[in-house]
């Protein structure tokens, strides 16, 4: 069994998690706090953010903004720059770009608005977050960025071309940024979940779920915690020599 000090693999620094009030986001916050980090929890639902703060007290610092609002993102990073100097917080050493939206539509009826909305949330916003976070991390020559991609972006899925494109853009940028930022001590990796039981997939009916699970080698859909534990591994020194990779968390899914 691991001792308490061995399990505190993120102790001494802080992590920004976007989409912190969503299902996978909450699990990531929980795992980061358990691993000893202070967490900047970004979300746009004030009540859900308050619930997180109540649950974890001083280990969670709420940041209320929409990730597509460029000015609000800059303001949030100004807050982080100030608050990371507090002794119970610590320097920003991790960024998890987790906020995401998925809109299903076949090409023939896809609306440009839906395509743009997904590119904005799933790719452009994470890109701005990586730019601002890397500036803070580079000062300490230490940091780890984990982007939440998707197996849809890596393997494709009928009816999800816009979503898949936005996630493929994110893992594509991550590969290049890993090469660019290695020189300043920052690692960049992508976690690509398969089918995870969350609000995002709640609309799938039993038949669709069974069909998907029959194509997963492990014969079950994923849980938010499965994704969160992979994220903490990539944030921590346990993965110190791993960068530029896409880690599937999908129970081995056959598309
Ligand atoms: N579930 C899966 O099977 C699966 C598979 C592969 C990848 N993923 C990815 O995993 C991530 C988390 O998804 P989830 O399954 O946990 O879904 P979720 O429960 O719906 O969480 C999505 C989160 O993103 C936030 N968000 C969306 N648009 C935002 C915006 N403009 N500004 C700020 N926050 C915004 C949502 O905030 P609100 O609550 O305010 O809307 C919510 O907190 C996403 O990137 C998703 O694409 C999920």
PDB file of C-alpha atoms and ligand atoms in Angstrom:
ATOM      1  CA  UNK A   1       0.000   0.000   0.000  1.00  0.00           C
ATOM      2  CA  UNK A   2       1.220   3.513  -0.866  1.00  0.00           C
ATOM      3  CA  UNK A   3       2.091   5.799   2.027  1.00  0.00           C
ATOM      4  CA  UNK A   4       0.408   9.197   2.195  1.00  0.00           C
ATOM      5  CA  UNK A   5       3.565  11.010   1.061  1.00  0.00           C
ATOM      6  CA  UNK A   6       3.993   8.661  -1.937  1.00  0.00           C
ATOM      7  CA  UNK A   7       0.450   9.364  -3.122  1.00  0.00           C
ATOM      8  CA  UNK A   8       0.864  13.172  -2.909  1.00  0.00           C
ATOM      9  CA  UNK A   9       2.403  13.284  -6.391  1.00  0.00           C
ATOM     10  CA  UNK A  10       1.162  16.817  -7.177  1.00  0.00           C
ATOM     11  CA  UNK A  11       2.080  18.416  -3.856  1.00  0.00           C
ATOM     12  CA  UNK A  12       3.598  21.910  -3.893  1.00  0.00           C
ATOM     13  CA  UNK A  13       1.912  23.370  -6.951  1.00  0.00           C
ATOM     14  CA  UNK A  14      -1.396  24.261  -8.536  1.00  0.00           C
ATOM     15  CA  UNK A  15      -3.389  22.980 -11.506  1.00  0.00           C
ATOM     16  CA  UNK A  16      -5.985  24.779 -13.638  1.00  0.00           C
ATOM     17  CA  UNK A  17      -8.870  22.526 -14.683  1.00  0.00           C
ATOM     18  CA  UNK A  18     -11.425  23.854 -17.194  1.00  0.00           C
ATOM     19  CA  UNK A  19     -14.917  22.386 -17.306  1.00  0.00           C
ATOM     20  CA  UNK A  20     -14.359  21.649 -13.618  1.00  0.00           C
ATOM     21  CA  UNK A  21     -18.080  21.431 -12.884  1.00  0.00           C
ATOM     22  CA  UNK A  22     -18.709  18.696 -15.479  1.00  0.00           C
ATOM     23  CA  UNK A  23     -18.572  14.977 -14.738  1.00  0.00           C
ATOM     24  CA  UNK A  24     -14.998  14.279 -15.861  1.00  0.00           C
ATOM     25  CA  UNK A  25     -13.929  17.734 -14.623  1.00  0.00           C
ATOM     26  CA  UNK A  26     -15.148  17.038 -11.074  1.00  0.00           C
ATOM     27  CA  UNK A  27     -13.352  13.692 -11.065  1.00  0.00           C
ATOM     28  CA  UNK A  28     -10.129  15.421 -12.193  1.00  0.00           C
ATOM     29  CA  UNK A  29     -10.484  18.044  -9.439  1.00  0.00           C
ATOM     30  CA  UNK A  30     -11.010  15.264  -6.900  1.00  0.00           C
ATOM     31  CA  UNK A  31      -7.936  13.299  -8.035  1.00  0.00           C
ATOM     32  CA  UNK A  32      -5.749  16.433  -8.182  1.00  0.00           C
ATOM     33  CA  UNK A  33      -6.723  17.478  -4.650  1.00  0.00           C
ATOM     34  CA  UNK A  34      -6.135  13.917  -3.405  1.00  0.00           C
ATOM     35  CA  UNK A  35      -2.684  14.060  -5.005  1.00  0.00           C
ATOM     36  CA  UNK A  36      -1.885  17.228  -3.051  1.00  0.00           C
ATOM     37  CA  UNK A  37      -2.426  20.027  -5.596  1.00  0.00           C
ATOM     38  CA  UNK A  38      -4.331  23.256  -5.162  1.00  0.00           C
ATOM     39  CA  UNK A  39      -6.851  23.482  -8.001  1.00  0.00           C
ATOM     40  CA  UNK A  40      -8.040  26.504  -9.963  1.00  0.00           C
ATOM     41  CA  UNK A  41     -11.482  25.244 -10.932  1.00  0.00           C
ATOM     42  CA  UNK A  42     -12.831  26.983 -14.033  1.00  0.00           C
ATOM     43  CA  UNK A  43     -16.529  26.811 -14.816  1.00  0.00           C
ATOM     44  CA  UNK A  44     -19.451  28.981 -15.853  1.00  0.00           C
ATOM     45  CA  UNK A  45     -22.051  27.731 -13.401  1.00  0.00           C
ATOM     46  CA  UNK A  46     -21.647  29.653 -10.151  1.00  0.00           C
ATOM     47  CA  UNK A  47     -23.727  27.263  -8.019  1.00  0.00           C
ATOM     48  CA  UNK A  48     -21.777  24.210  -9.176  1.00  0.00           C
ATOM     49  CA  UNK A  49     -18.495  26.045  -8.564  1.00  0.00           C
ATOM     50  CA  UNK A  50     -19.625  26.941  -5.026  1.00  0.00           C
ATOM     51  CA  UNK A  51     -20.440  23.289  -4.377  1.00  0.00           C
ATOM     52  CA  UNK A  52     -16.874  22.352  -5.383  1.00  0.00           C
ATOM     53  CA  UNK A  53     -15.399  25.014  -3.130  1.00  0.00           C
ATOM     54  CA  UNK A  54     -17.534  23.797  -0.197  1.00  0.00           C
ATOM     55  CA  UNK A  55     -16.424  20.219  -0.794  1.00  0.00           C
ATOM     56  CA  UNK A  56     -12.694  20.920  -0.943  1.00  0.00           C
ATOM     57  CA  UNK A  57     -12.469  24.187   1.035  1.00  0.00           C
ATOM     58  CA  UNK A  58      -9.191  26.035   0.556  1.00  0.00           C
ATOM     59  CA  UNK A  59      -7.783  23.466  -1.933  1.00  0.00           C
ATOM     60  CA  UNK A  60     -10.116  24.697  -4.694  1.00  0.00           C
ATOM     61  CA  UNK A  61     -10.100  28.261  -6.021  1.00  0.00           C
ATOM     62  CA  UNK A  62     -13.081  29.036  -8.269  1.00  0.00           C
ATOM     63  CA  UNK A  63     -12.737  30.912 -11.565  1.00  0.00           C
ATOM     64  CA  UNK A  64     -16.075  31.766 -13.125  1.00  0.00           C
ATOM     65  CA  UNK A  65     -15.797  32.315 -16.889  1.00  0.00           C
ATOM     66  CA  UNK A  66     -16.727  31.052 -20.317  1.00  0.00           C
ATOM     67  CA  UNK A  67     -13.652  29.513 -21.980  1.00  0.00           C
ATOM     68  CA  UNK A  68     -14.537  31.125 -25.325  1.00  0.00           C
ATOM     69  CA  UNK A  69     -14.463  34.656 -23.868  1.00  0.00           C
ATOM     70  CA  UNK A  70     -10.872  35.693 -24.670  1.00  0.00           C
ATOM     71  CA  UNK A  71     -10.862  38.669 -22.327  1.00  0.00           C
ATOM     72  CA  UNK A  72     -12.305  36.637 -19.449  1.00  0.00           C
ATOM     73  CA  UNK A  73      -9.606  33.999 -20.008  1.00  0.00           C
ATOM     74  CA  UNK A  74      -6.893  36.679 -19.765  1.00  0.00           C
ATOM     75  CA  UNK A  75      -8.489  38.005 -16.552  1.00  0.00           C
ATOM     76  CA  UNK A  76      -8.546  34.484 -15.101  1.00  0.00           C
ATOM     77  CA  UNK A  77      -4.824  34.077 -15.778  1.00  0.00           C
ATOM     78  CA  UNK A  78      -4.159  37.427 -14.065  1.00  0.00           C
ATOM     79  CA  UNK A  79      -5.943  35.992 -11.006  1.00  0.00           C
ATOM     80  CA  UNK A  80      -3.845  32.827 -11.202  1.00  0.00           C
ATOM     81  CA  UNK A  81      -0.649  34.856 -11.494  1.00  0.00           C
ATOM     82  CA  UNK A  82      -1.511  36.666  -8.253  1.00  0.00           C
ATOM     83  CA  UNK A  83      -2.946  33.749  -6.291  1.00  0.00           C
ATOM     84  CA  UNK A  84      -0.211  31.235  -7.154  1.00  0.00           C
ATOM     85  CA  UNK A  85       2.123  33.212  -4.888  1.00  0.00           C
ATOM     86  CA  UNK A  86       0.097  32.311  -1.816  1.00  0.00           C
ATOM     87  CA  UNK A  87       1.887  29.665   0.263  1.00  0.00           C
ATOM     88  CA  UNK A  88      -1.083  27.270   0.323  1.00  0.00           C
ATOM     89  CA  UNK A  89      -1.465  27.450  -3.478  1.00  0.00           C
ATOM     90  CA  UNK A  90       1.908  27.288  -5.259  1.00  0.00           C
ATOM     91  CA  UNK A  91       3.060  27.847  -8.837  1.00  0.00           C
ATOM     92  CA  UNK A  92       0.892  26.771 -11.730  1.00  0.00           C
ATOM     93  CA  UNK A  93       2.423  23.452 -12.766  1.00  0.00           C
ATOM     94  CA  UNK A  94      -0.531  21.899 -14.551  1.00  0.00           C
ATOM     95  CA  UNK A  95      -3.250  22.801 -17.048  1.00  0.00           C
ATOM     96  CA  UNK A  96      -6.083  20.445 -17.949  1.00  0.00           C
ATOM     97  CA  UNK A  97      -8.104  21.584 -20.963  1.00  0.00           C
ATOM     98  CA  UNK A  98     -11.219  19.592 -20.185  1.00  0.00           C
ATOM     99  CA  UNK A  99     -14.184  21.859 -21.093  1.00  0.00           C
ATOM    100  CA  UNK A 100     -15.831  20.493 -24.205  1.00  0.00           C
ATOM    101  CA  UNK A 101     -19.029  20.308 -26.220  1.00  0.00           C
ATOM    102  CA  UNK A 102     -20.279  17.629 -28.612  1.00  0.00           C
ATOM    103  CA  UNK A 103     -22.986  18.161 -31.216  1.00  0.00           C
ATOM    104  CA  UNK A 104     -24.007  15.173 -33.285  1.00  0.00           C
ATOM    105  CA  UNK A 105     -25.033  15.842 -36.904  1.00  0.00           C
ATOM    106  CA  UNK A 106     -24.505  14.124 -40.253  1.00  0.00           C
ATOM    107  CA  UNK A 107     -22.710  16.259 -42.844  1.00  0.00           C
ATOM    108  CA  UNK A 108     -25.867  16.811 -44.934  1.00  0.00           C
ATOM    109  CA  UNK A 109     -27.593  18.747 -42.150  1.00  0.00           C
ATOM    110  CA  UNK A 110     -24.587  20.143 -40.267  1.00  0.00           C
ATOM    111  CA  UNK A 111     -24.941  23.839 -39.442  1.00  0.00           C
ATOM    112  CA  UNK A 112     -21.889  26.077 -39.666  1.00  0.00           C
ATOM    113  CA  UNK A 113     -22.790  27.514 -36.249  1.00  0.00           C
ATOM    114  CA  UNK A 114     -22.430  24.079 -34.661  1.00  0.00           C
ATOM    115  CA  UNK A 115     -19.080  23.509 -36.356  1.00  0.00           C
ATOM    116  CA  UNK A 116     -17.779  26.888 -35.166  1.00  0.00           C
ATOM    117  CA  UNK A 117     -19.101  26.406 -31.617  1.00  0.00           C
ATOM    118  CA  UNK A 118     -17.247  23.097 -31.291  1.00  0.00           C
ATOM    119  CA  UNK A 119     -14.032  24.492 -32.779  1.00  0.00           C
ATOM    120  CA  UNK A 120     -14.252  27.454 -30.391  1.00  0.00           C
ATOM    121  CA  UNK A 121     -14.731  25.438 -27.187  1.00  0.00           C
ATOM    122  CA  UNK A 122     -12.761  22.296 -28.071  1.00  0.00           C
ATOM    123  CA  UNK A 123      -9.794  23.818 -29.901  1.00  0.00           C
ATOM    124  CA  UNK A 124      -9.428  27.624 -29.927  1.00  0.00           C
ATOM    125  CA  UNK A 125     -10.099  28.055 -26.201  1.00  0.00           C
ATOM    126  CA  UNK A 126      -7.635  25.298 -25.174  1.00  0.00           C
ATOM    127  CA  UNK A 127      -5.076  26.898 -27.499  1.00  0.00           C
ATOM    128  CA  UNK A 128      -5.407  30.267 -25.727  1.00  0.00           C
ATOM    129  CA  UNK A 129      -5.188  28.511 -22.342  1.00  0.00           C
ATOM    130  CA  UNK A 130      -1.991  26.732 -23.449  1.00  0.00           C
ATOM    131  CA  UNK A 131      -0.476  30.024 -24.575  1.00  0.00           C
ATOM    132  CA  UNK A 132      -1.173  31.809 -21.284  1.00  0.00           C
ATOM    133  CA  UNK A 133      -0.344  28.837 -19.038  1.00  0.00           C
ATOM    134  CA  UNK A 134       2.951  28.166 -20.820  1.00  0.00           C
ATOM    135  CA  UNK A 135       4.061  31.753 -20.170  1.00  0.00           C
ATOM    136  CA  UNK A 136       3.622  31.210 -16.413  1.00  0.00           C
ATOM    137  CA  UNK A 137       5.114  27.713 -16.435  1.00  0.00           C
ATOM    138  CA  UNK A 138       8.152  28.734 -18.504  1.00  0.00           C
ATOM    139  CA  UNK A 139       9.275  31.067 -15.705  1.00  0.00           C
ATOM    140  CA  UNK A 140       9.767  28.010 -13.475  1.00  0.00           C
ATOM    141  CA  UNK A 141      10.886  25.851 -16.415  1.00  0.00           C
ATOM    142  CA  UNK A 142       8.381  23.270 -15.262  1.00  0.00           C
ATOM    143  CA  UNK A 143       4.850  22.340 -16.265  1.00  0.00           C
ATOM    144  CA  UNK A 144       2.554  19.714 -17.703  1.00  0.00           C
ATOM    145  CA  UNK A 145      -0.379  20.370 -20.016  1.00  0.00           C
ATOM    146  CA  UNK A 146      -3.001  17.677 -20.476  1.00  0.00           C
ATOM    147  CA  UNK A 147      -5.601  18.138 -23.173  1.00  0.00           C
ATOM    148  CA  UNK A 148      -8.774  16.093 -23.124  1.00  0.00           C
ATOM    149  CA  UNK A 149      -9.158  14.909 -26.684  1.00  0.00           C
ATOM    150  CA  UNK A 150     -11.329  12.016 -27.791  1.00  0.00           C
ATOM    151  CA  UNK A 151     -11.077   8.687 -29.569  1.00  0.00           C
ATOM    152  CA  UNK A 152     -13.550  10.260 -32.012  1.00  0.00           C
ATOM    153  CA  UNK A 153     -10.769  12.676 -32.964  1.00  0.00           C
ATOM    154  CA  UNK A 154      -8.225   9.851 -33.336  1.00  0.00           C
ATOM    155  CA  UNK A 155     -10.364   7.201 -35.047  1.00  0.00           C
ATOM    156  CA  UNK A 156     -13.459   8.983 -36.395  1.00  0.00           C
ATOM    157  CA  UNK A 157     -17.136   8.317 -35.785  1.00  0.00           C
ATOM    158  CA  UNK A 158     -20.099   8.678 -38.122  1.00  0.00           C
ATOM    159  CA  UNK A 159     -22.179  11.786 -37.341  1.00  0.00           C
ATOM    160  CA  UNK A 160     -19.409  13.406 -35.327  1.00  0.00           C
ATOM    161  CA  UNK A 161     -17.179  14.908 -38.021  1.00  0.00           C
ATOM    162  CA  UNK A 162     -17.175  18.440 -36.564  1.00  0.00           C
ATOM    163  CA  UNK A 163     -16.544  17.222 -33.014  1.00  0.00           C
ATOM    164  CA  UNK A 164     -13.871  14.824 -34.285  1.00  0.00           C
ATOM    165  CA  UNK A 165     -12.184  17.605 -36.264  1.00  0.00           C
ATOM    166  CA  UNK A 166     -12.076  19.873 -33.203  1.00  0.00           C
ATOM    167  CA  UNK A 167     -10.513  17.117 -31.073  1.00  0.00           C
ATOM    168  CA  UNK A 168      -8.056  16.098 -33.830  1.00  0.00           C
ATOM    169  CA  UNK A 169      -6.994  19.750 -34.069  1.00  0.00           C
ATOM    170  CA  UNK A 170      -6.306  19.702 -30.334  1.00  0.00           C
ATOM    171  CA  UNK A 171      -4.189  16.525 -30.358  1.00  0.00           C
ATOM    172  CA  UNK A 172      -2.428  17.768 -33.513  1.00  0.00           C
ATOM    173  CA  UNK A 173      -1.489  21.061 -31.873  1.00  0.00           C
ATOM    174  CA  UNK A 174      -0.400  19.166 -28.736  1.00  0.00           C
ATOM    175  CA  UNK A 175       2.123  17.090 -30.700  1.00  0.00           C
ATOM    176  CA  UNK A 176       3.760  20.216 -32.146  1.00  0.00           C
ATOM    177  CA  UNK A 177       3.622  22.154 -28.875  1.00  0.00           C
ATOM    178  CA  UNK A 178       5.288  19.250 -27.067  1.00  0.00           C
ATOM    179  CA  UNK A 179       8.262  19.704 -29.411  1.00  0.00           C
ATOM    180  CA  UNK A 180       8.219  23.491 -29.044  1.00  0.00           C
ATOM    181  CA  UNK A 181       7.829  23.655 -25.270  1.00  0.00           C
ATOM    182  CA  UNK A 182      10.183  20.839 -24.239  1.00  0.00           C
ATOM    183  CA  UNK A 183      13.006  23.394 -24.296  1.00  0.00           C
ATOM    184  CA  UNK A 184      11.348  25.315 -21.457  1.00  0.00           C
ATOM    185  CA  UNK A 185      10.516  22.260 -19.356  1.00  0.00           C
ATOM    186  CA  UNK A 186       6.844  21.944 -20.314  1.00  0.00           C
ATOM    187  CA  UNK A 187       5.292  18.642 -21.382  1.00  0.00           C
ATOM    188  CA  UNK A 188       2.125  18.451 -23.498  1.00  0.00           C
ATOM    189  CA  UNK A 189       0.034  15.293 -23.772  1.00  0.00           C
ATOM    190  CA  UNK A 190      -3.498  14.354 -24.771  1.00  0.00           C
ATOM    191  CA  UNK A 191      -5.850  11.936 -23.063  1.00  0.00           C
ATOM    192  CA  UNK A 192      -8.306  10.434 -25.535  1.00  0.00           C
ATOM    193  CA  UNK A 193     -11.304   8.946 -23.729  1.00  0.00           C
ATOM    194  CA  UNK A 194     -13.545   6.416 -25.431  1.00  0.00           C
ATOM    195  CA  UNK A 195     -17.175   6.109 -24.270  1.00  0.00           C
ATOM    196  CA  UNK A 196     -17.464   7.492 -20.743  1.00  0.00           C
ATOM    197  CA  UNK A 197     -20.723   7.623 -18.754  1.00  0.00           C
ATOM    198  CA  UNK A 198     -21.284  11.352 -18.249  1.00  0.00           C
ATOM    199  CA  UNK A 199     -23.767  14.111 -19.050  1.00  0.00           C
ATOM    200  CA  UNK A 200     -22.179  14.359 -22.525  1.00  0.00           C
ATOM    201  CA  UNK A 201     -23.244  10.797 -23.362  1.00  0.00           C
ATOM    202  CA  UNK A 202     -26.445  10.681 -21.273  1.00  0.00           C
ATOM    203  CA  UNK A 203     -28.638  10.906 -24.402  1.00  0.00           C
ATOM    204  CA  UNK A 204     -27.485   7.490 -25.723  1.00  0.00           C
ATOM    205  CA  UNK A 205     -30.310   4.961 -25.282  1.00  0.00           C
ATOM    206  CA  UNK A 206     -29.810   1.406 -23.964  1.00  0.00           C
ATOM    207  CA  UNK A 207     -29.557  -0.107 -27.443  1.00  0.00           C
ATOM    208  CA  UNK A 208     -26.854   2.344 -28.550  1.00  0.00           C
ATOM    209  CA  UNK A 209     -24.983   1.793 -25.277  1.00  0.00           C
ATOM    210  CA  UNK A 210     -25.063  -2.009 -25.681  1.00  0.00           C
ATOM    211  CA  UNK A 211     -23.830  -1.684 -29.255  1.00  0.00           C
ATOM    212  CA  UNK A 212     -20.898   0.468 -28.129  1.00  0.00           C
ATOM    213  CA  UNK A 213     -20.054  -1.761 -25.158  1.00  0.00           C
ATOM    214  CA  UNK A 214     -20.036  -4.837 -27.426  1.00  0.00           C
ATOM    215  CA  UNK A 215     -17.187  -3.161 -29.347  1.00  0.00           C
ATOM    216  CA  UNK A 216     -15.100  -2.449 -26.229  1.00  0.00           C
ATOM    217  CA  UNK A 217     -12.610  -5.225 -25.431  1.00  0.00           C
ATOM    218  CA  UNK A 218     -13.130  -4.643 -21.691  1.00  0.00           C
ATOM    219  CA  UNK A 219     -16.936  -4.882 -22.238  1.00  0.00           C
ATOM    220  CA  UNK A 220     -17.833  -1.819 -20.185  1.00  0.00           C
ATOM    221  CA  UNK A 221     -18.127   1.894 -20.747  1.00  0.00           C
ATOM    222  CA  UNK A 222     -15.673   4.139 -18.914  1.00  0.00           C
ATOM    223  CA  UNK A 223     -16.076   6.085 -15.694  1.00  0.00           C
ATOM    224  CA  UNK A 224     -15.022   9.676 -15.093  1.00  0.00           C
ATOM    225  CA  UNK A 225     -12.449   8.439 -12.554  1.00  0.00           C
ATOM    226  CA  UNK A 226     -10.779   6.256 -15.223  1.00  0.00           C
ATOM    227  CA  UNK A 227     -10.016   9.423 -17.187  1.00  0.00           C
ATOM    228  CA  UNK A 228      -9.066  11.485 -14.110  1.00  0.00           C
ATOM    229  CA  UNK A 229      -6.427   9.013 -12.893  1.00  0.00           C
ATOM    230  CA  UNK A 230      -4.752   9.001 -16.337  1.00  0.00           C
ATOM    231  CA  UNK A 231      -4.740  12.818 -16.242  1.00  0.00           C
ATOM    232  CA  UNK A 232      -3.034  12.920 -12.834  1.00  0.00           C
ATOM    233  CA  UNK A 233      -0.398  10.466 -14.079  1.00  0.00           C
ATOM    234  CA  UNK A 234       0.400  12.787 -17.016  1.00  0.00           C
ATOM    235  CA  UNK A 235       0.411  15.871 -14.772  1.00  0.00           C
ATOM    236  CA  UNK A 236       2.832  14.306 -12.319  1.00  0.00           C
ATOM    237  CA  UNK A 237       6.531  13.482 -12.329  1.00  0.00           C
ATOM    238  CA  UNK A 238       5.531   9.819 -12.708  1.00  0.00           C
ATOM    239  CA  UNK A 239       5.399  10.621 -16.451  1.00  0.00           C
ATOM    240  CA  UNK A 240       8.422  12.951 -16.455  1.00  0.00           C
ATOM    241  CA  UNK A 241       9.848  11.542 -19.724  1.00  0.00           C
ATOM    242  CA  UNK A 242       6.554  11.374 -21.635  1.00  0.00           C
ATOM    243  CA  UNK A 243       5.490  14.192 -23.924  1.00  0.00           C
ATOM    244  CA  UNK A 244       3.725  14.627 -27.267  1.00  0.00           C
ATOM    245  CA  UNK A 245       1.593  11.517 -26.823  1.00  0.00           C
ATOM    246  CA  UNK A 246      -2.054  10.616 -27.048  1.00  0.00           C
ATOM    247  CA  UNK A 247      -3.094   8.226 -24.286  1.00  0.00           C
ATOM    248  CA  UNK A 248      -6.324   6.354 -25.065  1.00  0.00           C
ATOM    249  CA  UNK A 249      -8.547   5.696 -22.048  1.00  0.00           C
ATOM    250  CA  UNK A 250     -11.135   3.571 -23.800  1.00  0.00           C
ATOM    251  CA  UNK A 251     -11.053  -0.044 -22.582  1.00  0.00           C
ATOM    252  CA  UNK A 252      -9.732  -0.831 -26.099  1.00  0.00           C
ATOM    253  CA  UNK A 253     -12.500   0.327 -28.392  1.00  0.00           C
ATOM    254  CA  UNK A 254     -13.032  -1.123 -31.872  1.00  0.00           C
ATOM    255  CA  UNK A 255     -14.634   1.603 -34.031  1.00  0.00           C
TER     256      UNK A 255
HETATM  257  N1  LIG B   1     -18.057  11.519 -21.981  1.00  0.00           N
HETATM  258  C1  LIG B   1     -17.374  10.965 -22.974  1.00  0.00           C
HETATM  259  O1  LIG B   1     -17.685   9.857 -23.436  1.00  0.00           O
HETATM  260  C2  LIG B   1     -16.186  11.687 -23.564  1.00  0.00           C
HETATM  261  C3  LIG B   1     -15.422  10.995 -24.511  1.00  0.00           C
HETATM  262  C4  LIG B   1     -14.323  11.618 -25.071  1.00  0.00           C
HETATM  263  C5  LIG B   1     -13.989  12.897 -24.694  1.00  0.00           C
HETATM  264  N2  LIG B   1     -14.764  13.552 -23.773  1.00  0.00           N
HETATM  265  C6  LIG B   1     -14.362  14.913 -23.408  1.00  0.00           C
HETATM  266  O2  LIG B   1     -14.244  15.019 -22.012  1.00  0.00           O
HETATM  267  C7  LIG B   1     -14.451  16.384 -21.628  1.00  0.00           C
HETATM  268  C8  LIG B   1     -15.422  16.442 -20.453  1.00  0.00           C
HETATM  269  O3  LIG B   1     -16.681  15.964 -20.889  1.00  0.00           O
HETATM  270  P1  LIG B   1     -17.763  15.274 -19.927  1.00  0.00           P
HETATM  271  O4  LIG B   1     -18.037  13.956 -20.504  1.00  0.00           O
HETATM  272  O5  LIG B   1     -17.371  15.384 -18.493  1.00  0.00           O
HETATM  273  O6  LIG B   1     -19.035  16.171 -20.236  1.00  0.00           O
HETATM  274  P2  LIG B   1     -19.818  17.253 -19.344  1.00  0.00           P
HETATM  275  O7  LIG B   1     -20.224  16.649 -18.041  1.00  0.00           O
HETATM  276  O8  LIG B   1     -20.872  17.764 -20.261  1.00  0.00           O
HETATM  277  O9  LIG B   1     -18.722  18.364 -19.078  1.00  0.00           O
HETATM  278  C9  LIG B   1     -18.370  19.327 -20.035  1.00  0.00           C
HETATM  279  C10 LIG B   1     -17.885  20.550 -19.273  1.00  0.00           C
HETATM  280  O10 LIG B   1     -17.443  21.548 -20.217  1.00  0.00           O
HETATM  281  C11 LIG B   1     -17.987  22.792 -19.798  1.00  0.00           C
HETATM  282  N3  LIG B   1     -18.111  23.744 -20.899  1.00  0.00           N
HETATM  283  C12 LIG B   1     -18.683  23.554 -22.110  1.00  0.00           C
HETATM  284  N4  LIG B   1     -18.636  24.696 -22.813  1.00  0.00           N
HETATM  285  C13 LIG B   1     -18.026  25.614 -22.035  1.00  0.00           C
HETATM  286  C14 LIG B   1     -17.689  26.982 -22.205  1.00  0.00           C
HETATM  287  N5  LIG B   1     -17.958  27.651 -23.338  1.00  0.00           N
HETATM  288  N6  LIG B   1     -17.056  27.619 -21.172  1.00  0.00           N
HETATM  289  C15 LIG B   1     -16.768  26.976 -20.025  1.00  0.00           C
HETATM  290  N7  LIG B   1     -17.075  25.677 -19.808  1.00  0.00           N
HETATM  291  C16 LIG B   1     -17.697  25.014 -20.799  1.00  0.00           C
HETATM  292  C17 LIG B   1     -19.354  22.442 -19.245  1.00  0.00           C
HETATM  293  O11 LIG B   1     -19.829  23.509 -18.454  1.00  0.00           O
HETATM  294  P3  LIG B   1     -21.418  23.715 -18.209  1.00  0.00           P
HETATM  295  O12 LIG B   1     -21.796  22.684 -17.180  1.00  0.00           O
HETATM  296  O13 LIG B   1     -21.499  25.111 -17.708  1.00  0.00           O
HETATM  297  O14 LIG B   1     -22.083  23.510 -19.521  1.00  0.00           O
HETATM  298  C18 LIG B   1     -19.005  21.189 -18.442  1.00  0.00           C
HETATM  299  O15 LIG B   1     -18.500  21.556 -17.184  1.00  0.00           O
HETATM  300  C19 LIG B   1     -14.921  17.108 -22.882  1.00  0.00           C
HETATM  301  O16 LIG B   1     -13.841  17.794 -23.478  1.00  0.00           O
HETATM  302  C20 LIG B   1     -15.367  15.985 -23.787  1.00  0.00           C
HETATM  303  O17 LIG B   1     -15.306  16.328 -25.159  1.00  0.00           O
HETATM  304  C21 LIG B   1     -15.843  12.967 -23.183  1.00  0.00           C
END
